[in-house]
Coordinates of C-alpha atoms and ligand atoms in Angstrom, one line a residue:
M1 CA 13.0 -43.4 -34.4
S2 CA 12.5 -44.6 -37.9
T3 CA 14.5 -47.6 -38.8
E4 CA 14.8 -47.5 -42.6
S5 CA 16.4 -44.9 -44.8
L6 CA 14.1 -43.4 -47.3
G7 CA 16.7 -43.7 -50.0
P8 CA 18.4 -40.8 -51.7
K9 CA 17.3 -37.6 -50.2
R10 CA 19.4 -35.1 -52.2
A11 CA 20.2 -31.9 -50.4
C12 CA 22.4 -29.0 -51.3
V13 CA 24.4 -27.1 -48.7
I14 CA 25.4 -23.5 -49.6
G15 CA 28.7 -22.7 -47.9
A16 CA 31.4 -24.6 -46.0
G17 CA 32.0 -22.2 -43.2
S18 CA 31.7 -23.5 -39.6
S19 CA 27.9 -23.7 -40.1
G20 CA 27.9 -25.5 -43.5
I21 CA 30.4 -28.1 -42.4
A22 CA 28.4 -28.9 -39.2
A23 CA 25.3 -29.3 -41.4
A24 CA 27.1 -31.5 -43.9
K25 CA 28.3 -33.8 -41.1
A26 CA 24.7 -34.2 -39.9
L27 CA 23.5 -35.1 -43.4
L28 CA 26.4 -37.5 -44.0
E29 CA 25.8 -39.3 -40.6
R30 CA 22.2 -39.8 -41.6
G31 CA 22.9 -41.2 -45.0
I32 CA 21.3 -38.3 -46.7
S33 CA 23.1 -37.7 -50.0
F34 CA 24.1 -34.1 -50.6
D35 CA 26.5 -31.7 -52.2
C36 CA 28.1 -28.8 -50.4
F37 CA 29.2 -25.9 -52.6
E38 CA 31.9 -23.5 -51.4
K39 CA 33.0 -20.3 -53.1
S40 CA 36.4 -20.5 -51.5
D41 CA 39.3 -22.9 -52.0
R42 CA 38.9 -24.1 -48.4
V43 CA 36.5 -24.4 -45.5
G44 CA 36.3 -22.0 -42.5
G45 CA 34.6 -18.9 -44.1
N46 CA 35.1 -15.9 -41.9
W47 CA 38.0 -17.6 -40.0
V48 CA 40.2 -17.7 -43.0
F49 CA 42.3 -14.5 -43.1
G50 CA 42.6 -13.3 -46.7
N51 CA 40.0 -15.9 -47.8
T52 CA 39.9 -16.2 -51.6
N53 CA 36.2 -15.8 -51.4
G54 CA 36.8 -12.1 -50.6
M55 CA 34.2 -12.4 -47.8
S56 CA 36.1 -12.9 -44.6
A57 CA 36.2 -10.1 -42.1
A58 CA 39.2 -11.6 -40.3
Y59 CA 42.1 -9.3 -39.5
R60 CA 45.7 -10.4 -38.8
E61 CA 45.3 -10.1 -35.0
L62 CA 41.8 -11.5 -34.7
F63 CA 41.2 -13.8 -31.7
I64 CA 37.8 -15.4 -30.8
N65 CA 35.9 -13.6 -28.1
T66 CA 33.8 -16.7 -27.2
S67 CA 35.9 -19.1 -25.3
R68 CA 37.2 -22.4 -26.8
P69 CA 34.8 -24.7 -24.8
R70 CA 31.9 -22.5 -25.9
M71 CA 32.9 -22.6 -29.6
E72 CA 33.9 -26.2 -30.1
Y73 CA 31.6 -28.7 -31.6
S74 CA 30.1 -31.2 -29.2
D75 CA 32.0 -34.2 -30.4
F76 CA 35.2 -32.6 -31.6
P77 CA 37.1 -30.7 -28.8
M78 CA 39.7 -28.2 -29.8
P79 CA 43.3 -29.3 -29.1
S80 CA 44.0 -29.1 -25.4
D81 CA 47.1 -26.9 -26.0
Y82 CA 44.9 -24.2 -27.5
P83 CA 44.5 -21.1 -25.3
D84 CA 41.1 -20.0 -24.0
F85 CA 40.7 -17.5 -26.8
P86 CA 42.6 -18.9 -29.8
H87 CA 43.9 -16.9 -32.8
H88 CA 42.0 -17.1 -36.1
T89 CA 44.7 -19.4 -37.6
Q90 CA 44.0 -21.9 -34.9
I91 CA 40.3 -21.7 -35.4
A92 CA 40.6 -22.1 -39.2
A93 CA 43.0 -25.1 -38.6
Y94 CA 40.4 -26.6 -36.3
F95 CA 37.7 -26.5 -39.0
E96 CA 40.1 -28.1 -41.5
K97 CA 40.6 -31.0 -39.0
Y98 CA 36.9 -31.4 -38.4
V99 CA 36.3 -31.8 -42.1
D100 CA 39.0 -34.5 -42.4
R101 CA 38.0 -36.2 -39.2
F102 CA 34.4 -36.8 -40.3
G103 CA 35.2 -37.4 -44.0
L104 CA 33.4 -34.3 -45.3
R105 CA 36.0 -33.0 -47.7
E106 CA 34.9 -35.2 -50.6
H107 CA 31.4 -33.9 -50.4
I108 CA 32.5 -30.3 -50.7
T109 CA 33.0 -28.7 -54.1
F110 CA 35.5 -25.9 -53.7
N111 CA 35.9 -22.8 -55.8
T112 CA 32.2 -23.2 -56.8
G113 CA 29.8 -20.6 -55.6
V114 CA 26.0 -21.0 -55.9
E115 CA 24.9 -18.2 -58.2
H116 CA 21.2 -18.7 -58.2
A117 CA 18.7 -21.0 -56.3
A118 CA 15.2 -21.0 -57.6
R119 CA 12.3 -23.1 -56.4
R120 CA 10.5 -24.8 -59.2
D121 CA 6.7 -25.4 -59.3
D122 CA 7.3 -29.0 -58.5
G123 CA 9.1 -28.0 -55.3
L124 CA 12.6 -28.9 -56.4
W125 CA 15.5 -26.4 -56.0
E126 CA 17.2 -25.6 -59.2
V127 CA 20.7 -24.6 -58.2
Q128 CA 22.8 -22.7 -60.7
L129 CA 26.6 -22.8 -60.0
E130 CA 29.2 -20.3 -60.9
N131 CA 30.7 -22.8 -63.3
G132 CA 27.6 -22.7 -65.4
E133 CA 26.2 -26.1 -64.2
T134 CA 22.6 -26.4 -63.0
R135 CA 21.6 -29.2 -60.5
L136 CA 18.3 -30.2 -58.9
Y137 CA 17.9 -30.8 -55.2
E138 CA 15.0 -31.7 -52.9
A139 CA 16.2 -29.6 -50.0
L140 CA 18.4 -26.6 -49.6
L141 CA 20.5 -25.8 -46.6
V142 CA 21.7 -22.2 -46.6
A143 CA 24.9 -21.5 -44.6
N144 CA 26.3 -18.5 -46.5
G145 CA 27.2 -16.5 -43.3
H146 CA 25.9 -13.1 -42.3
H147 CA 29.1 -11.2 -41.5
W148 CA 30.4 -10.4 -45.0
D149 CA 28.1 -7.7 -46.5
P150 CA 29.1 -4.5 -44.8
R151 CA 26.5 -2.1 -43.5
W152 CA 27.9 1.5 -43.9
P153 CA 26.3 4.3 -41.9
E154 CA 22.7 4.8 -43.2
P155 CA 22.5 7.6 -44.4
A156 CA 26.1 8.5 -44.9
F157 CA 27.3 11.3 -42.7
P158 CA 27.1 14.8 -44.2
G159 CA 30.3 15.7 -45.9
S160 CA 31.6 12.1 -46.1
D161 CA 32.1 12.5 -49.8
S162 CA 34.4 15.5 -49.1
F163 CA 36.6 13.7 -46.5
S164 CA 40.2 14.0 -47.7
G165 CA 41.5 10.9 -45.7
T166 CA 40.7 7.2 -45.9
Q167 CA 37.2 5.9 -45.0
L168 CA 36.7 2.1 -44.7
H169 CA 34.4 -0.4 -43.2
A170 CA 35.7 -2.8 -40.6
H171 CA 35.2 -5.6 -43.1
E172 CA 38.1 -4.2 -45.2
Y173 CA 40.5 -3.9 -42.3
T174 CA 43.5 -6.3 -42.3
D175 CA 46.1 -5.0 -39.9
S176 CA 47.2 -2.0 -37.9
S177 CA 49.8 -0.8 -40.4
L178 CA 46.9 1.2 -41.9
F179 CA 46.8 3.2 -38.7
S180 CA 50.5 3.7 -38.2
G181 CA 51.3 7.4 -37.3
K182 CA 47.8 8.4 -38.3
R183 CA 44.9 10.2 -36.6
V184 CA 42.2 7.6 -36.5
V185 CA 38.4 7.8 -35.8
V186 CA 36.8 4.4 -35.1
L187 CA 33.0 4.5 -35.1
G188 CA 30.8 1.9 -33.3
M189 CA 30.6 0.1 -30.0
G190 CA 30.4 -3.5 -31.1
N191 CA 33.3 -6.0 -31.0
S192 CA 34.8 -4.8 -34.2
A193 CA 35.1 -1.3 -32.9
M194 CA 36.7 -2.5 -29.7
D195 CA 39.3 -4.6 -31.4
L196 CA 40.2 -1.9 -34.0
A197 CA 40.4 0.9 -31.5
V198 CA 42.7 -1.1 -29.4
E199 CA 44.9 -2.1 -32.3
S200 CA 45.0 1.6 -33.5
S201 CA 45.9 2.8 -30.0
Y202 CA 49.3 1.1 -30.2
V203 CA 50.4 2.6 -33.5
A204 CA 48.3 5.6 -34.3
R205 CA 49.2 9.2 -33.4
E206 CA 45.7 9.7 -32.1
T207 CA 42.7 7.3 -31.7
Y208 CA 39.1 8.4 -31.2
L209 CA 36.3 6.0 -30.4
A210 CA 33.0 7.4 -31.5
A211 CA 29.8 5.9 -30.0
R212 CA 26.2 6.4 -31.0
S213 CA 25.0 4.2 -28.2
G214 CA 26.4 3.1 -24.9
V215 CA 27.1 -0.6 -24.3
W216 CA 28.0 -2.7 -21.3
I217 CA 31.6 -3.8 -21.8
V218 CA 32.0 -7.4 -20.7
P219 CA 35.5 -8.4 -19.7
K220 CA 36.9 -11.7 -21.1
Y221 CA 37.5 -13.1 -17.6
I222 CA 35.7 -13.0 -14.3
F223 CA 36.9 -14.9 -11.3
G224 CA 39.8 -16.1 -13.5
K225 CA 37.4 -17.9 -15.8
P226 CA 36.3 -17.0 -19.3
V227 CA 33.1 -15.1 -18.7
D228 CA 31.0 -17.4 -20.9
Q229 CA 32.1 -20.3 -18.7
L230 CA 30.2 -19.0 -15.7
R231 CA 27.2 -21.1 -14.8
N232 CA 24.1 -20.1 -16.9
D233 CA 21.2 -22.4 -16.3
P234 CA 18.3 -21.7 -18.7
R235 CA 15.9 -23.0 -16.1
I236 CA 16.7 -20.0 -13.9
P237 CA 14.6 -17.0 -15.0
F238 CA 16.5 -14.6 -17.2
A239 CA 15.9 -11.6 -14.8
I240 CA 17.8 -13.4 -12.0
R241 CA 20.6 -14.5 -14.3
R242 CA 20.9 -10.9 -15.6
A243 CA 20.9 -9.3 -12.2
F244 CA 23.8 -11.6 -11.3
I245 CA 25.9 -10.9 -14.3
E246 CA 25.2 -7.1 -14.2
R247 CA 26.6 -7.0 -10.6
L248 CA 29.6 -8.9 -11.7
I249 CA 30.3 -6.6 -14.6
R250 CA 30.0 -3.5 -12.4
F251 CA 32.1 -5.1 -9.7
N252 CA 34.7 -6.0 -12.2
A253 CA 34.9 -2.9 -14.5
G254 CA 32.6 -0.2 -13.1
T255 CA 30.3 1.5 -15.5
P256 CA 31.3 2.8 -19.0
D257 CA 30.7 6.4 -18.1
Q258 CA 33.5 6.2 -15.6
F259 CA 35.7 5.9 -18.6
G260 CA 34.2 8.7 -20.7
L261 CA 32.0 6.4 -22.7
P262 CA 28.3 6.9 -22.9
R263 CA 26.4 5.2 -20.1
P264 CA 24.1 2.5 -21.6
T265 CA 20.4 3.4 -21.6
H266 CA 19.6 -0.3 -21.6
R267 CA 20.3 -3.1 -19.2
F268 CA 22.8 -5.9 -19.7
G269 CA 21.4 -8.5 -22.1
E270 CA 19.3 -6.0 -24.1
A271 CA 22.0 -5.5 -26.7
H272 CA 24.5 -7.9 -28.4
P273 CA 27.4 -8.1 -25.9
T274 CA 30.5 -6.1 -26.4
I275 CA 33.4 -8.1 -25.1
S276 CA 36.8 -6.6 -24.5
G277 CA 39.5 -7.2 -22.0
R278 CA 41.5 -4.3 -23.3
I279 CA 39.4 -1.3 -24.3
L280 CA 39.0 0.3 -20.8
D281 CA 42.7 -0.2 -20.1
R282 CA 43.7 1.6 -23.3
I283 CA 41.2 4.4 -22.6
Q284 CA 42.7 4.8 -19.1
H285 CA 46.1 5.0 -20.6
G286 CA 45.0 8.0 -22.7
A287 CA 45.6 6.0 -25.8
I288 CA 42.0 6.2 -26.9
T289 CA 39.8 9.2 -26.6
P290 CA 36.0 8.5 -26.4
K291 CA 33.7 10.7 -28.5
P292 CA 30.0 10.7 -29.1
N293 CA 28.6 9.9 -32.6
I294 CA 30.0 11.6 -35.7
A295 CA 27.9 14.6 -36.9
S296 CA 29.8 15.4 -40.2
L297 CA 33.0 15.2 -42.1
D298 CA 34.7 18.0 -44.0
G299 CA 38.1 17.9 -45.6
D300 CA 40.4 16.5 -43.0
S301 CA 38.1 17.1 -40.0
V302 CA 35.5 15.0 -38.3
S303 CA 32.9 16.7 -36.1
F304 CA 30.9 15.0 -33.4
V305 CA 27.4 15.6 -32.1
D306 CA 28.8 17.3 -29.0
G307 CA 30.2 20.1 -31.2
T308 CA 33.8 19.0 -30.9
T309 CA 36.0 18.6 -34.0
V310 CA 39.2 16.6 -34.6
E311 CA 41.5 16.3 -37.6
A312 CA 41.7 12.8 -38.9
D313 CA 43.4 10.7 -41.6
V314 CA 41.4 7.6 -41.3
V315 CA 37.7 6.9 -40.3
V316 CA 36.8 3.2 -39.8
Y317 CA 33.1 2.4 -39.8
C318 CA 32.5 -0.6 -37.5
T319 CA 28.8 -0.3 -38.2
G320 CA 27.8 -3.9 -38.6
Y321 CA 26.6 -6.2 -41.4
K322 CA 23.6 -6.9 -43.6
I323 CA 22.0 -10.3 -43.9
T324 CA 21.9 -11.1 -47.7
F325 CA 21.2 -14.0 -49.9
P326 CA 22.4 -12.9 -53.4
F327 CA 21.4 -16.3 -54.9
F328 CA 17.7 -15.9 -54.1
D329 CA 15.3 -13.8 -56.1
E330 CA 14.2 -11.0 -53.7
D331 CA 10.6 -11.8 -53.9
L332 CA 11.3 -15.4 -52.8
I333 CA 13.5 -14.9 -49.8
N334 CA 15.2 -11.8 -48.4
A335 CA 15.9 -10.1 -45.1
P336 CA 15.1 -6.3 -45.4
D337 CA 16.8 -4.5 -42.5
N338 CA 18.1 -7.9 -41.3
H339 CA 14.5 -9.2 -40.6
I340 CA 13.7 -12.7 -41.7
E341 CA 10.9 -14.8 -40.1
L342 CA 12.0 -18.4 -39.5
F343 CA 10.8 -21.0 -37.1
R344 CA 13.5 -21.3 -34.4
R345 CA 15.8 -19.4 -36.9
V346 CA 15.9 -22.4 -39.3
F347 CA 12.6 -23.4 -40.9
H348 CA 10.8 -21.2 -43.3
P349 CA 7.0 -21.3 -42.5
D350 CA 6.0 -21.2 -46.2
I351 CA 8.8 -23.1 -47.9
P352 CA 9.1 -26.6 -46.4
N353 CA 12.4 -27.5 -48.1
V354 CA 14.7 -24.6 -47.3
F355 CA 16.7 -24.4 -44.0
F356 CA 19.0 -21.7 -42.6
I357 CA 22.0 -22.8 -40.6
G358 CA 24.0 -20.4 -38.4
L359 CA 21.7 -17.5 -39.2
L360 CA 21.6 -16.3 -35.6
Q361 CA 23.4 -13.9 -33.4
P362 CA 24.0 -15.7 -30.1
L363 CA 25.0 -14.5 -26.7
G364 CA 27.7 -17.3 -27.0
A365 CA 29.3 -19.0 -29.9
V366 CA 27.6 -20.0 -33.2
M367 CA 29.2 -23.4 -33.9
P368 CA 27.4 -25.7 -31.4
L369 CA 24.1 -24.1 -32.4
A370 CA 24.7 -24.6 -36.1
E371 CA 25.6 -28.2 -35.2
A372 CA 22.3 -28.7 -33.4
Q373 CA 20.4 -27.0 -36.3
G374 CA 22.1 -29.4 -38.8
T375 CA 21.1 -32.5 -36.9
W376 CA 17.6 -31.1 -36.5
V377 CA 17.2 -30.6 -40.2
G378 CA 18.7 -34.0 -40.8
D379 CA 16.1 -35.6 -38.5
Y380 CA 13.4 -33.8 -40.4
L381 CA 14.6 -35.0 -43.8
L382 CA 14.6 -38.6 -42.5
G383 CA 11.1 -38.2 -41.0
D384 CA 12.3 -38.5 -37.4
Y385 CA 11.0 -35.1 -36.6
L386 CA 7.8 -33.4 -37.7
P387 CA 7.5 -29.7 -37.4
P388 CA 4.3 -28.1 -36.0
A389 CA 1.6 -26.9 -38.4
R390 CA 2.2 -23.6 -40.2
A391 CA -0.2 -21.7 -38.0
Q392 CA 1.7 -22.9 -34.9
M393 CA 5.1 -22.0 -36.5
L394 CA 3.8 -18.5 -37.3
A395 CA 2.5 -18.1 -33.7
D396 CA 5.9 -19.2 -32.4
I397 CA 7.7 -16.8 -34.7
E398 CA 5.4 -14.0 -33.6
A399 CA 6.0 -14.7 -29.9
D400 CA 9.7 -14.8 -30.5
Q401 CA 9.6 -11.4 -32.4
Q402 CA 7.6 -9.9 -29.6
A403 CA 10.0 -11.3 -26.9
M404 CA 13.0 -9.9 -28.9
A405 CA 11.3 -6.5 -29.3
K406 CA 10.5 -6.4 -25.7
R407 CA 14.0 -7.3 -24.5
Y408 CA 16.4 -5.8 -27.1
V409 CA 17.2 -2.2 -28.1
T410 CA 15.5 -1.7 -31.4
S411 CA 18.2 -2.0 -34.0
K412 CA 19.2 -3.8 -37.2
R413 CA 21.7 -5.5 -34.9
H414 CA 19.0 -7.3 -32.9
T415 CA 16.9 -9.2 -35.3
I416 CA 18.3 -12.7 -34.9
Q417 CA 19.4 -12.7 -31.3
V418 CA 19.4 -15.9 -29.2
D419 CA 20.8 -16.9 -25.8
F420 CA 23.1 -19.8 -26.3
D421 CA 22.0 -22.2 -23.5
D422 CA 18.3 -21.2 -23.8
Y423 CA 18.3 -21.8 -27.5
L424 CA 19.8 -25.3 -27.2
F425 CA 17.4 -26.1 -24.3
D426 CA 14.3 -24.9 -26.2
L427 CA 15.5 -26.7 -29.4
A428 CA 15.9 -30.0 -27.5
K429 CA 12.4 -29.6 -26.2
E430 CA 11.0 -28.8 -29.6
R431 CA 12.8 -31.8 -31.1
R432 CA 11.3 -34.1 -28.5
A433 CA 7.8 -32.7 -29.3
G434 CA 8.4 -33.1 -33.0
E435 CA 9.6 -36.7 -32.5
I436 CA 6.4 -37.5 -30.7
R437 CA 4.4 -35.9 -33.6
A438 CA 6.4 -37.9 -36.1
R439 CA 6.0 -41.2 -34.1
Q440 CA 2.2 -40.7 -33.9
L441 CA 2.0 -40.5 -37.7
G442 CA 4.5 -43.3 -38.3
Y443 CA 7.5 -41.2 -39.1
P444 CA 6.3 -39.7 -42.4
A445 CA 9.2 -38.4 -44.4
P446 CA 8.6 -34.9 -45.8
Q447 CA 7.2 -35.3 -49.3
F448 CA 9.4 -33.4 -51.8
A449 CA 9.5 -34.3 -55.5
S450 CA 12.3 -36.6 -56.4
A451 CA 15.3 -35.0 -58.0
A452 CA 16.2 -38.3 -59.6
A453 CA 12.7 -38.7 -61.2
V454 CA 12.7 -35.2 -62.6
A455 CA 16.3 -35.0 -63.8
Ligands
FAD1 C1 35.4 -10.2 -36.9 C2 34.5 -11.3 -36.5 C3 34.8 -12.0 -35.4 C4 33.9 -13.0 -34.9 N1 34.1 -13.7 -33.8 C5 33.3 -14.7 -33.3 C6 33.6 -15.4 -32.2 O1 34.6 -15.2 -31.5 N2 32.7 -16.4 -31.8 C7 31.6 -16.7 -32.6 O2 30.9 -17.7 -32.3 N3 31.3 -16.0 -33.7 C8 32.1 -15.0 -34.1 N4 31.8 -14.3 -35.2 C9 30.6 -14.6 -36.0 C10 30.9 -15.4 -37.2 O3 29.8 -15.2 -38.1 C11 31.0 -16.9 -36.9 O4 32.1 -17.2 -36.1 C12 31.1 -17.9 -38.1 O5 32.0 -17.4 -39.0 C13 29.8 -18.2 -38.7 O6 30.1 -19.2 -39.6 P1 29.2 -19.4 -41.0 O7 29.6 -20.7 -41.6 O8 27.7 -19.3 -40.6 O9 29.5 -18.2 -41.9 P2 30.9 -17.9 -42.6 O10 32.1 -18.1 -41.7 O11 30.8 -16.5 -43.1 O12 31.0 -18.9 -43.8 C14 30.1 -18.8 -44.9 C15 30.7 -19.7 -46.0 O13 29.8 -19.7 -47.1 C16 30.4 -19.5 -48.3 N5 29.5 -18.9 -49.2 C17 28.9 -17.7 -49.1 N6 28.1 -17.6 -50.2 C18 28.2 -18.6 -51.0 C19 27.7 -19.0 -52.2 N7 26.8 -18.2 -52.9 N8 28.0 -20.2 -52.8 C20 28.9 -21.0 -52.1 N9 29.5 -20.7 -50.9 C21 29.1 -19.5 -50.4 C22 31.6 -18.6 -47.9 O14 32.6 -18.7 -48.9 C23 32.0 -19.1 -46.6 O15 33.0 -20.1 -46.6 C24 32.7 -13.3 -35.7 C25 32.4 -12.5 -36.8 C26 33.3 -11.5 -37.2 C27 32.9 -10.7 -38.4
NAP2 N1 37.0 -10.7 -31.5 C1 35.9 -11.1 -32.0 O1 35.6 -12.3 -31.7 C2 35.0 -10.2 -32.8 C3 35.5 -9.1 -33.3 C4 34.7 -8.3 -34.1 C5 33.4 -8.7 -34.4 N2 32.9 -9.8 -33.8 C6 31.5 -10.2 -34.1 O2 31.2 -9.8 -35.4 C7 29.8 -9.4 -35.4 C8 29.7 -8.0 -35.9 O3 30.2 -7.1 -35.0 P1 30.5 -5.6 -35.4 O4 31.0 -4.9 -34.2 O5 31.2 -5.5 -36.7 O6 29.0 -5.0 -35.7 P2 27.7 -4.8 -34.7 O7 27.8 -5.7 -33.5 O8 26.5 -4.8 -35.5 O9 28.0 -3.3 -34.1 C9 27.7 -2.2 -34.9 C10 28.0 -0.9 -34.1 O10 27.9 0.2 -35.0 C11 27.0 1.1 -34.5 N3 26.4 1.8 -35.7 C12 25.7 1.2 -36.7 N4 25.3 2.2 -37.6 C13 25.7 3.4 -37.1 C14 25.6 4.7 -37.5 N5 24.9 5.0 -38.7 N6 26.1 5.7 -36.8 C15 26.8 5.4 -35.6 N7 26.9 4.1 -35.1 C16 26.4 3.1 -35.9 C17 26.0 0.3 -33.7 O11 25.4 1.2 -32.8 P3 23.9 1.0 -32.3 O12 24.0 0.0 -31.2 O13 23.5 2.3 -31.9 O14 23.1 0.4 -33.5 C18 27.0 -0.6 -33.0 O15 27.7 0.0 -31.9 C19 29.3 -9.6 -34.0 O16 28.8 -10.9 -33.9 C20 30.5 -9.6 -33.2 O17 30.4 -10.3 -31.9 C21 33.7 -10.6 -33.0

């Protein structure tokens, strides 16, 4: 490891959600000077119900679906009196405590969004803030989240502009009072659709769950343990691990078609997991009626592709999210149809001083992965890690894209998928390789222009 600090290495972190604060901690621990800008008046991003940033998708009854031990940071356990799947208020409180425990708060500028980030010819980032200020940085860590820009059905369903009831995206949903006494159609088979259909089923007159594709529904518990606490060793081939979990799911819950839902045309692990301990139960109580995809809307009716029609007051589109970076010029960095090519989901192969934290969709929780990404970037900025050459990064990205295309159902949902344990395992391996590369060259720090010199 290198022994001396290279002096001020000014970095900017965009966002103080769970990813941004983990990255901020890694920078602080390494003595790398940085500013973290946060649009909101507090940390926690998506986990702050009614967040002043207007970007949170949290609803009043949101609970995590990745268990507490999976979600907590490696060196900051959640309180032992938390349940296995805490409420969003507990999760938001945990992030607040994390920030105070590690002295991060003073490095975060609240109520200050990054409006624009441009890379100058000398390599520095010119960061324009909402308050009109412009600052220069050597490195930019992007942690703006990817579950805040709603993706509505594309294209819109025929007749949707004539629908006489309420149409909304899951992102706008706050609580079940919206459904009270109403006839509700929930579209989608991801986790938002599961939660909202279940919530609706307790208060609505009728609840329909419309599915374009079948999914394997993973229960929250198997053998009395949170399902993500079952042993999952990345050294065991995925096919074997998959066969095991598939059997467990079938043994535990049967197959979705037994409940009137479409039978998945893919195997478990080929789509982002849909986790619900309650949906099958509510269907079996007759409180939710499964339907295939919506075909069209007209006045107060919704027709489905099987030719059936229901009258409805509310249609909720739980149709996922877009990855967007409003502060980058589109020709610099963007993610059309959620595609963005990054080395191990963090390093840009052509721009050496921009890094993406938490921009992944794990089978498992985001936080420990964002934490590992933050320390990885921190090591790089100090010279303790050297990335492979561009050609090797591109080859790695290509191999990853091919593996993802081979494994996952083709969809805008499946562009940044990772397996939690495998990702951490592979990242540790890459970091060891990069440390050897750095050592062989005498730990060269990445050469970015100096913000101080140019300012
Ligand atoms: C309903 C729902 C439930 C979920 N449940 C789970 C779960 O159980 N487990 C799990 O692991 N994941 C879950 N997720 C995924 C979720 O994305 C992560 O839990 C987590 O919020 C990711 O943190 P983040 O910091 O990357 O993004 P966010 O939480 O979205 O935080 C991003 C932060 O960046 C700030 N920001 C954005 N743009 C700017 C800007 N231009 N300038 C300054 N600041 C900016 C925002 O204000 C925000 O504070 C869920 C997602 C949704 C939508
Ligand atoms: N309790 C929790 O912790 C919780 C709750 C909610 C969400 N989340 C998380 O939040 C993230 C987003 O989840 P999400 O459920 O909002 O989105 P998502 O996982 O992207 O699921 C979107 C769903 O909408 C369907 N869909 C998309 N476009 C459609 C169209 N035009 N017509 C019909 N169906 C369409 C998709 O079907 P296809 O498969 O056919 O594309 C898919 O079933 C995930 O990470 C999820 O785990 C967690």
